[in-house]
mmCIF file of C-alpha atoms in Angstrom:
data_model
loop_
_atom_site.group_PDB
_atom_site.id
_atom_site.type_symbol
_atom_site.label_atom_id
_atom_site.label_comp_id
_atom_site.label_asym_id
_atom_site.label_seq_id
_atom_site.Cartn_x
_atom_site.Cartn_y
_atom_site.Cartn_z
ATOM 1 C CA MET A 1 -19.329 28.391 -28.734
ATOM 2 C CA THR A 2 -19.500 24.633 -28.417
ATOM 3 C CA TRP A 3 -22.025 23.233 -25.935
ATOM 4 C CA LEU A 4 -21.818 19.882 -24.182
ATOM 5 C CA ILE A 5 -25.331 18.587 -23.422
ATOM 6 C CA THR A 6 -25.298 15.856 -20.799
ATOM 7 C CA GLY A 7 -28.254 13.487 -21.025
ATOM 8 C CA GLY A 8 -28.455 14.640 -24.634
ATOM 9 C CA ALA A 9 -30.114 11.491 -25.964
ATOM 10 C CA GLY A 10 -32.894 11.587 -23.357
ATOM 11 C CA TYR A 11 -36.445 12.801 -23.787
ATOM 12 C CA ILE A 12 -35.729 16.409 -22.811
ATOM 13 C CA GLY A 13 -32.045 16.329 -23.811
ATOM 14 C CA ALA A 14 -32.725 15.342 -27.418
ATOM 15 C CA HIS A 15 -35.248 18.172 -27.763
ATOM 16 C CA VAL A 16 -32.671 20.634 -26.403
ATOM 17 C CA ALA A 17 -29.956 19.245 -28.674
ATOM 18 C CA ARG A 18 -32.166 19.552 -31.737
ATOM 19 C CA ALA A 19 -33.356 23.058 -30.879
ATOM 20 C CA MET A 20 -29.820 24.293 -30.314
ATOM 21 C CA ALA A 21 -28.380 22.556 -33.392
ATOM 22 C CA ASP A 22 -31.229 23.843 -35.589
ATOM 23 C CA ALA A 23 -30.459 27.358 -34.329
ATOM 24 C CA GLY A 24 -26.839 27.021 -35.494
ATOM 25 C CA GLU A 25 -25.196 26.211 -32.156
ATOM 26 C CA ARG A 26 -22.343 23.691 -32.101
ATOM 27 C CA VAL A 27 -23.428 20.816 -29.885
ATOM 28 C CA VAL A 28 -22.009 17.529 -28.597
ATOM 29 C CA ALA A 29 -24.105 15.114 -26.541
ATOM 30 C CA LEU A 30 -23.022 12.900 -23.637
ATOM 31 C CA ASP A 31 -25.349 10.146 -22.454
ATOM 32 C CA ASP A 32 -24.934 6.836 -20.626
ATOM 33 C CA LEU A 33 -27.963 5.512 -22.586
ATOM 34 C CA SER A 34 -29.682 4.245 -19.446
ATOM 35 C CA ALA A 35 -32.747 6.115 -20.700
ATOM 36 C CA GLY A 36 -31.388 7.817 -23.803
ATOM 37 C CA VAL A 37 -32.006 6.763 -27.411
ATOM 38 C CA PRO A 38 -29.223 7.594 -29.917
ATOM 39 C CA GLU A 39 -31.662 7.818 -32.840
ATOM 40 C CA ARG A 40 -33.293 10.871 -31.256
ATOM 41 C CA LEU A 41 -30.239 12.996 -32.038
ATOM 42 C CA PRO A 42 -29.808 14.811 -35.362
ATOM 43 C CA ALA A 43 -26.961 13.618 -37.571
ATOM 44 C CA GLN A 44 -24.876 16.733 -36.975
ATOM 45 C CA VAL A 45 -24.737 16.180 -33.196
ATOM 46 C CA PRO A 46 -21.991 13.730 -32.135
ATOM 47 C CA LEU A 47 -22.846 11.378 -29.281
ATOM 48 C CA VAL A 48 -20.338 10.303 -26.636
ATOM 49 C CA THR A 49 -21.509 7.322 -24.582
ATOM 50 C CA GLY A 50 -20.552 7.663 -20.939
ATOM 51 C CA SER A 51 -21.343 8.960 -17.477
ATOM 52 C CA THR A 52 -20.919 12.319 -15.794
ATOM 53 C CA MET A 53 -19.256 10.372 -12.980
ATOM 54 C CA ASP A 54 -16.336 9.438 -15.265
ATOM 55 C CA ALA A 55 -13.856 12.267 -14.645
ATOM 56 C CA GLU A 56 -11.314 11.124 -17.243
ATOM 57 C CA LEU A 57 -13.948 10.796 -19.943
ATOM 58 C CA LEU A 58 -15.258 14.282 -19.165
ATOM 59 C CA LYS A 59 -11.781 15.804 -19.383
ATOM 60 C CA ARG A 60 -11.228 14.141 -22.746
ATOM 61 C CA VAL A 61 -14.609 15.173 -24.196
ATOM 62 C CA LEU A 62 -14.235 18.783 -23.056
ATOM 63 C CA ALA A 63 -10.768 19.008 -24.606
ATOM 64 C CA GLU A 64 -11.390 17.116 -27.840
ATOM 65 C CA HIS A 65 -14.528 19.065 -28.709
ATOM 66 C CA GLY A 66 -13.323 22.460 -27.466
ATOM 67 C CA VAL A 67 -16.347 22.797 -25.194
ATOM 68 C CA THR A 68 -16.964 26.319 -23.945
ATOM 69 C CA GLY A 69 -20.406 25.835 -22.340
ATOM 70 C CA VAL A 70 -22.271 23.007 -20.608
ATOM 71 C CA VAL A 71 -26.005 22.228 -20.501
ATOM 72 C CA HIS A 72 -26.390 19.670 -17.732
ATOM 73 C CA LEU A 73 -29.552 17.562 -17.936
ATOM 74 C CA ALA A 74 -28.265 14.091 -17.014
ATOM 75 C CA ALA A 75 -29.869 12.958 -13.753
ATOM 76 C CA ARG A 76 -32.121 10.403 -12.200
ATOM 77 C CA LYS A 77 -35.574 11.945 -11.874
ATOM 78 C CA GLN A 78 -38.238 9.616 -10.476
ATOM 79 C CA VAL A 79 -39.647 10.715 -7.131
ATOM 80 C CA ALA A 80 -40.698 7.264 -5.906
ATOM 81 C CA GLU A 81 -37.351 5.787 -6.893
ATOM 82 C CA SER A 82 -35.566 8.578 -5.043
ATOM 83 C CA VAL A 83 -37.454 7.698 -1.871
ATOM 84 C CA ALA A 84 -36.472 4.025 -2.234
ATOM 85 C CA GLN A 85 -32.866 4.724 -3.320
ATOM 86 C CA PRO A 86 -31.802 8.047 -1.779
ATOM 87 C CA MET A 87 -28.066 7.229 -1.753
ATOM 88 C CA ARG A 88 -28.127 6.466 -5.453
ATOM 89 C CA TYR A 89 -29.854 9.762 -6.160
ATOM 90 C CA TYR A 90 -27.373 11.788 -4.144
ATOM 91 C CA ARG A 91 -24.434 9.876 -5.640
ATOM 92 C CA GLU A 92 -25.510 10.303 -9.270
ATOM 93 C CA ASN A 93 -27.353 13.639 -9.204
ATOM 94 C CA VAL A 94 -25.051 15.545 -6.834
ATOM 95 C CA GLY A 95 -21.854 13.504 -7.138
ATOM 96 C CA GLY A 96 -22.072 13.400 -10.929
ATOM 97 C CA LEU A 97 -22.674 17.137 -11.017
ATOM 98 C CA ALA A 98 -19.646 17.778 -8.785
ATOM 99 C CA THR A 99 -17.447 15.679 -11.077
ATOM 100 C CA LEU A 100 -18.741 17.534 -14.119
ATOM 101 C CA LEU A 101 -18.263 20.976 -12.572
ATOM 102 C CA GLU A 102 -14.718 20.092 -11.538
ATOM 103 C CA ALA A 103 -13.895 18.937 -15.060
ATOM 104 C CA ALA A 104 -15.538 22.036 -16.579
ATOM 105 C CA ALA A 105 -13.645 24.390 -14.278
ATOM 106 C CA GLY A 106 -10.397 22.599 -15.095
ATOM 107 C CA ALA A 107 -11.073 23.004 -18.814
ATOM 108 C CA GLY A 108 -11.773 26.717 -18.463
ATOM 109 C CA VAL A 109 -15.485 26.444 -19.283
ATOM 110 C CA GLU A 110 -17.167 29.738 -18.407
ATOM 111 C CA ARG A 111 -20.850 28.998 -19.086
ATOM 112 C CA PHE A 112 -22.979 26.438 -17.238
ATOM 113 C CA LEU A 113 -26.735 25.810 -17.591
ATOM 114 C CA PHE A 114 -28.295 23.515 -14.975
ATOM 115 C CA SER A 115 -31.509 21.534 -15.315
ATOM 116 C CA SER A 116 -33.373 21.952 -12.032
ATOM 117 C CA SER A 117 -36.977 21.275 -11.083
ATOM 118 C CA ALA A 118 -40.048 22.754 -9.429
ATOM 119 C CA ALA A 119 -39.582 19.876 -6.960
ATOM 120 C CA VAL A 120 -37.213 22.187 -5.079
ATOM 121 C CA TYR A 121 -40.238 24.143 -3.826
ATOM 122 C CA GLY A 122 -41.995 21.213 -2.195
ATOM 123 C CA ASN A 123 -45.662 22.055 -1.602
ATOM 124 C CA PRO A 124 -45.951 25.840 -1.134
ATOM 125 C CA ASP A 125 -49.397 27.261 -0.400
ATOM 126 C CA VAL A 126 -49.349 30.065 -2.979
ATOM 127 C CA ASP A 127 -51.309 30.868 -6.132
ATOM 128 C CA LEU A 128 -48.181 31.413 -8.250
ATOM 129 C CA ILE A 129 -44.740 30.062 -7.408
ATOM 130 C CA THR A 130 -42.076 32.687 -8.002
ATOM 131 C CA GLU A 131 -38.345 32.111 -7.932
ATOM 132 C CA ASP A 132 -38.335 33.763 -4.484
ATOM 133 C CA THR A 133 -40.835 31.276 -3.038
ATOM 134 C CA PRO A 134 -39.008 29.438 -0.229
ATOM 135 C CA CYS A 135 -37.574 26.061 -1.217
ATOM 136 C CA ALA A 136 -38.636 23.109 0.933
ATOM 137 C CA PRO A 137 -38.328 19.870 -1.088
ATOM 138 C CA VAL A 138 -40.279 16.893 0.245
ATOM 139 C CA ASN A 139 -38.376 14.005 -1.372
ATOM 140 C CA PRO A 140 -34.753 13.073 -2.122
ATOM 141 C CA TYR A 141 -35.124 13.917 -5.818
ATOM 142 C CA GLY A 142 -36.087 17.521 -5.003
ATOM 143 C CA GLU A 143 -33.330 17.681 -2.393
ATOM 144 C CA THR A 144 -30.707 16.665 -4.959
ATOM 145 C CA LYS A 145 -31.914 19.338 -7.362
ATOM 146 C CA LEU A 146 -31.745 22.024 -4.695
ATOM 147 C CA ALA A 147 -28.300 20.846 -3.609
ATOM 148 C CA GLY A 148 -27.317 20.904 -7.253
ATOM 149 C CA GLU A 149 -28.343 24.554 -7.555
ATOM 150 C CA TRP A 150 -26.246 25.415 -4.492
ATOM 151 C CA LEU A 151 -23.267 23.588 -5.938
ATOM 152 C CA VAL A 152 -23.592 25.215 -9.379
ATOM 153 C CA ARG A 153 -23.727 28.699 -7.834
ATOM 154 C CA ALA A 154 -20.788 28.023 -5.525
ATOM 155 C CA ALA A 155 -18.662 26.613 -8.356
ATOM 156 C CA GLY A 156 -19.604 29.540 -10.570
ATOM 157 C CA GLN A 157 -18.523 32.058 -7.958
ATOM 158 C CA ALA A 158 -15.301 30.205 -7.205
ATOM 159 C CA HIS A 159 -14.251 29.682 -10.823
ATOM 160 C CA GLY A 160 -15.675 32.684 -12.652
ATOM 161 C CA MET A 161 -18.339 30.630 -14.356
ATOM 162 C CA ALA A 162 -21.635 32.278 -15.411
ATOM 163 C CA THR A 163 -24.541 30.026 -14.439
ATOM 164 C CA VAL A 164 -28.285 29.681 -14.999
ATOM 165 C CA CYS A 165 -30.596 27.234 -13.210
ATOM 166 C CA LEU A 166 -33.893 26.405 -14.925
ATOM 167 C CA ARG A 167 -36.660 25.059 -12.691
ATOM 168 C CA TYR A 168 -38.971 22.971 -14.871
ATOM 169 C CA PHE A 169 -42.615 22.436 -14.079
ATOM 170 C CA ASN A 170 -44.581 19.500 -15.622
ATOM 171 C CA VAL A 171 -43.138 18.579 -19.031
ATOM 172 C CA ALA A 172 -45.240 16.902 -21.719
ATOM 173 C CA GLY A 173 -45.580 16.518 -25.469
ATOM 174 C CA ALA A 174 -43.089 15.969 -28.282
ATOM 175 C CA ALA A 175 -41.694 18.019 -31.151
ATOM 176 C CA ALA A 176 -41.834 14.860 -33.321
ATOM 177 C CA PRO A 177 -43.127 11.344 -32.614
ATOM 178 C CA LEU A 178 -39.598 9.864 -32.551
ATOM 179 C CA LEU A 179 -38.703 12.232 -29.692
ATOM 180 C CA ALA A 180 -41.659 11.298 -27.478
ATOM 181 C CA ASP A 181 -41.262 10.233 -23.879
ATOM 182 C CA THR A 182 -41.000 6.437 -23.816
ATOM 183 C CA GLY A 183 -41.284 6.122 -20.040
ATOM 184 C CA VAL A 184 -44.500 5.718 -18.061
ATOM 185 C CA PHE A 185 -43.702 7.987 -15.151
ATOM 186 C CA ASN A 186 -45.517 11.250 -15.917
ATOM 187 C CA ILE A 187 -49.254 11.780 -15.975
ATOM 188 C CA VAL A 188 -49.836 11.941 -19.760
ATOM 189 C CA PRO A 189 -48.075 8.655 -20.637
ATOM 190 C CA MET A 190 -49.525 7.103 -17.469
ATOM 191 C CA VAL A 191 -53.039 7.819 -18.727
ATOM 192 C CA PHE A 192 -52.134 6.581 -22.224
ATOM 193 C CA ASP A 193 -50.815 3.375 -20.682
ATOM 194 C CA ARG A 194 -54.061 2.788 -18.777
ATOM 195 C CA LEU A 195 -56.172 3.385 -21.891
ATOM 196 C CA THR A 196 -53.978 1.146 -24.010
ATOM 197 C CA ARG A 197 -54.493 -1.636 -21.485
ATOM 198 C CA ASP A 198 -58.258 -1.050 -21.648
ATOM 199 C CA GLU A 199 -58.320 0.411 -18.145
ATOM 200 C CA ALA A 200 -59.789 3.664 -16.876
ATOM 201 C CA PRO A 201 -57.419 6.529 -15.937
ATOM 202 C CA ARG A 202 -56.860 7.073 -12.235
ATOM 203 C CA ILE A 203 -57.291 10.287 -10.241
ATOM 204 C CA PHE A 204 -55.592 10.358 -6.865
ATOM 205 C CA GLY A 205 -57.909 12.462 -4.726
ATOM 206 C CA ASP A 206 -60.864 14.608 -5.771
ATOM 207 C CA ASP A 207 -61.354 16.412 -2.466
ATOM 208 C CA TYR A 208 -58.658 19.077 -2.765
ATOM 209 C CA PRO A 209 -59.546 22.774 -2.281
ATOM 210 C CA THR A 210 -59.671 23.418 -6.044
ATOM 211 C CA PRO A 211 -62.631 24.132 -8.363
ATOM 212 C CA ASP A 212 -63.119 20.472 -9.356
ATOM 213 C CA GLY A 213 -61.424 18.884 -6.351
ATOM 214 C CA THR A 214 -58.380 17.572 -8.238
ATOM 215 C CA CYS A 215 -54.812 18.829 -8.150
ATOM 216 C CA ILE A 216 -53.825 21.714 -10.397
ATOM 217 C CA ARG A 217 -50.486 21.726 -12.233
ATOM 218 C CA ASP A 218 -48.575 23.863 -14.724
ATOM 219 C CA TYR A 219 -47.837 21.863 -17.900
ATOM 220 C CA ILE A 220 -45.113 22.927 -20.321
ATOM 221 C CA HIS A 221 -44.585 21.578 -23.843
ATOM 222 C CA VAL A 222 -41.142 20.011 -24.178
ATOM 223 C CA ALA A 223 -40.523 21.999 -27.372
ATOM 224 C CA ASP A 224 -41.138 25.231 -25.432
ATOM 225 C CA LEU A 225 -38.787 23.935 -22.757
ATOM 226 C CA ALA A 226 -36.116 23.308 -25.381
ATOM 227 C CA GLU A 227 -36.525 26.863 -26.681
ATOM 228 C CA ALA A 228 -36.116 28.128 -23.116
ATOM 229 C CA HIS A 229 -32.758 26.319 -22.948
ATOM 230 C CA LEU A 230 -31.694 27.943 -26.204
ATOM 231 C CA ALA A 231 -32.667 31.376 -24.857
ATOM 232 C CA ALA A 232 -30.764 30.752 -21.612
ATOM 233 C CA ALA A 233 -27.685 29.442 -23.464
ATOM 234 C CA ARG A 234 -27.622 32.532 -25.644
ATOM 235 C CA ARG A 235 -28.024 34.734 -22.605
ATOM 236 C CA LEU A 236 -24.952 33.028 -21.159
ATOM 237 C CA ALA A 237 -23.040 33.299 -24.433
ATOM 238 C CA GLU A 238 -23.610 37.040 -24.532
ATOM 239 C CA GLY A 239 -21.573 37.339 -21.359
ATOM 240 C CA GLY A 240 -24.208 39.405 -19.574
ATOM 241 C CA PRO A 241 -24.768 39.471 -15.814
ATOM 242 C CA ALA A 242 -26.100 35.919 -15.465
ATOM 243 C CA GLY A 243 -23.941 34.837 -12.541
ATOM 244 C CA ASP A 244 -26.585 33.129 -10.458
ATOM 245 C CA LEU A 245 -29.786 33.493 -12.459
ATOM 246 C CA THR A 246 -32.604 31.108 -11.502
ATOM 247 C CA VAL A 247 -35.707 30.911 -13.693
ATOM 248 C CA ASN A 248 -39.014 29.039 -13.553
ATOM 249 C CA ILE A 249 -39.999 27.374 -16.809
ATOM 250 C CA GLY A 250 -43.766 27.021 -17.014
ATOM 251 C CA ARG A 251 -46.793 28.549 -18.708
ATOM 252 C CA GLY A 252 -48.125 30.342 -15.669
ATOM 253 C CA GLU A 253 -51.490 28.644 -16.169
ATOM 254 C CA GLY A 254 -52.996 25.862 -14.077
ATOM 255 C CA VAL A 255 -54.789 22.806 -15.421
ATOM 256 C CA SER A 256 -56.505 20.317 -13.121
ATOM 257 C CA VAL A 257 -55.955 16.587 -13.371
ATOM 258 C CA ARG A 258 -59.595 16.105 -14.326
ATOM 259 C CA GLU A 259 -59.336 18.777 -17.038
ATOM 260 C CA LEU A 260 -56.197 17.133 -18.427
ATOM 261 C CA ILE A 261 -57.826 13.703 -18.512
ATOM 262 C CA THR A 262 -60.799 15.240 -20.346
ATOM 263 C CA VAL A 263 -58.461 16.609 -23.026
ATOM 264 C CA ILE A 264 -56.741 13.225 -23.303
ATOM 265 C CA GLY A 265 -60.154 11.597 -23.796
ATOM 266 C CA GLU A 266 -61.008 14.057 -26.562
ATOM 267 C CA VAL A 267 -57.688 13.476 -28.357
ATOM 268 C CA THR A 268 -57.674 9.681 -28.039
ATOM 269 C CA GLY A 269 -61.389 9.167 -28.479
ATOM 270 C CA ASP A 270 -61.463 7.159 -25.238
ATOM 271 C CA ARG A 271 -63.682 9.133 -22.864
ATOM 272 C CA ARG A 272 -64.205 6.522 -20.172
ATOM 273 C CA THR A 273 -64.848 7.825 -16.662
ATOM 274 C CA PRO A 274 -61.694 7.957 -14.521
ATOM 275 C CA LEU A 275 -61.423 6.008 -11.283
ATOM 276 C CA VAL A 276 -61.043 8.151 -8.186
ATOM 277 C CA GLU A 277 -58.684 6.744 -5.578
ATOM 278 C CA GLY A 278 -57.242 8.128 -2.355
ATOM 279 C CA ARG A 279 -54.783 10.996 -2.217
ATOM 280 C CA ARG A 280 -51.085 10.274 -2.696
ATOM 281 C CA PRO A 281 -48.824 11.481 0.122
ATOM 282 C CA GLY A 282 -47.117 14.769 -0.636
ATOM 283 C CA ASP A 283 -49.310 15.944 -3.522
ATOM 284 C CA ALA A 284 -49.902 19.693 -3.338
ATOM 285 C CA PRO A 285 -53.357 21.025 -4.260
ATOM 286 C CA ARG A 286 -51.832 23.584 -6.646
ATOM 287 C CA ALA A 287 -48.402 24.141 -8.223
ATOM 288 C CA VAL A 288 -48.332 26.808 -10.925
ATOM 289 C CA ALA A 289 -45.311 28.865 -12.000
ATOM 290 C CA SER A 290 -44.922 32.563 -12.280
ATOM 291 C CA ALA A 291 -43.462 32.975 -15.767
ATOM 292 C CA ALA A 292 -42.606 36.660 -15.403
ATOM 293 C CA ARG A 293 -38.858 36.259 -14.829
ATOM 294 C CA ALA A 294 -38.472 33.987 -17.862
ATOM 295 C CA ALA A 295 -40.071 36.658 -20.022
ATOM 296 C CA GLY A 296 -38.078 39.503 -18.523
ATOM 297 C CA GLU A 297 -34.658 37.868 -18.237
ATOM 298 C CA LEU A 298 -34.670 35.454 -21.175
ATOM 299 C CA GLY A 299 -37.210 37.004 -23.536
ATOM 300 C CA TRP A 300 -38.986 33.636 -23.560
ATOM 301 C CA ARG A 301 -42.633 32.676 -23.268
ATOM 302 C CA ALA A 302 -44.337 29.322 -23.799
ATOM 303 C CA ARG A 303 -46.207 29.202 -27.102
ATOM 304 C CA ARG A 304 -47.945 25.823 -27.047
ATOM 305 C CA GLY A 305 -51.059 24.780 -25.154
ATOM 306 C CA VAL A 306 -52.196 21.643 -23.378
ATOM 307 C CA ARG A 307 -54.091 20.210 -26.352
ATOM 308 C CA GLU A 308 -50.959 20.453 -28.509
ATOM 309 C CA MET A 309 -48.988 18.710 -25.778
ATOM 310 C CA VAL A 310 -51.492 15.855 -25.613
ATOM 311 C CA GLU A 311 -51.881 15.503 -29.402
ATOM 312 C CA SER A 312 -48.136 15.376 -29.991
ATOM 313 C CA ALA A 313 -47.583 12.975 -27.075
ATOM 314 C CA TRP A 314 -50.324 10.690 -28.396
ATOM 315 C CA GLN A 315 -48.675 10.541 -31.838
ATOM 316 C CA GLY A 316 -45.439 9.539 -30.169
ATOM 317 C CA TRP A 317 -47.159 6.989 -27.940
ATOM 318 C CA ARG A 318 -48.734 5.253 -30.918
ATOM 319 C CA LEU A 319 -45.357 5.141 -32.697
ATOM 320 C CA HIS A 320 -43.616 3.551 -29.711
ATOM 321 C CA HIS A 321 -46.582 1.366 -28.643
ATOM 322 C CA PRO A 322 -48.171 0.044 -31.840
ATOM 323 C CA GLU A 323 -51.316 -2.006 -31.388
#
């Protein structure tokens, strides 16, 4: 098979491209380079610069490279930005997906892997979030991911396309420093940024109903996430009954914000006391995945822990932010 990876030069996309190429899969990457970095991609993976909203480009890429499967990661993904620019998020995340699915169906592509998010669940009051937990997104970003899942399933049923939707939890770490996340949008780089600027980390709320009062999240190493994509792609390639499979990708273990900041302090050597500020609207006390379906359906389990995530992310941060 030949896989088209959209968003393939991005933080997650480049990890997926490398994991699949290293495993012997034929891969081509598509990225508009709004956040992607071409140097992240291995030499054997060709990069096409362009958007999933460009129907003619998609048709050409699918034909020229003989694409038989798609891994769709390209999307806007910042919650606050989605609240400020909801039309843009629906246009690019849902409209771009529709254009891609139409092109894929027209080219006879029969395998489609969709990058979704735990944001589709909203803030459920459960100990472990299973794939059957009701979806109730609380921001436009989560809404576009849920709408994307609906669209992927509908297109798959209409065009005989086997589909898998992977719902990521909190992604961190790097397989190599060059591949590290260069944005300052997720908690680990946000803490690094504060420390680099000689400022204390911030905790938003320490009065939640959790053991230490701070929010609990499920963190997944990006290299484990990439391996989950490889497992899902191979499941699709086997032609098994994967018509509308939806899978959580997490470790199934919760780590509090305070615990995470403690690990970051140990790794960086900067153990200053964090500042506690008021709660942010919409933050759930606890969001931890059930990883049972991933193990049963994909034969995949996360192998890396939080300290490895922080250590690898810190190496990447120092490469991209030299003193």
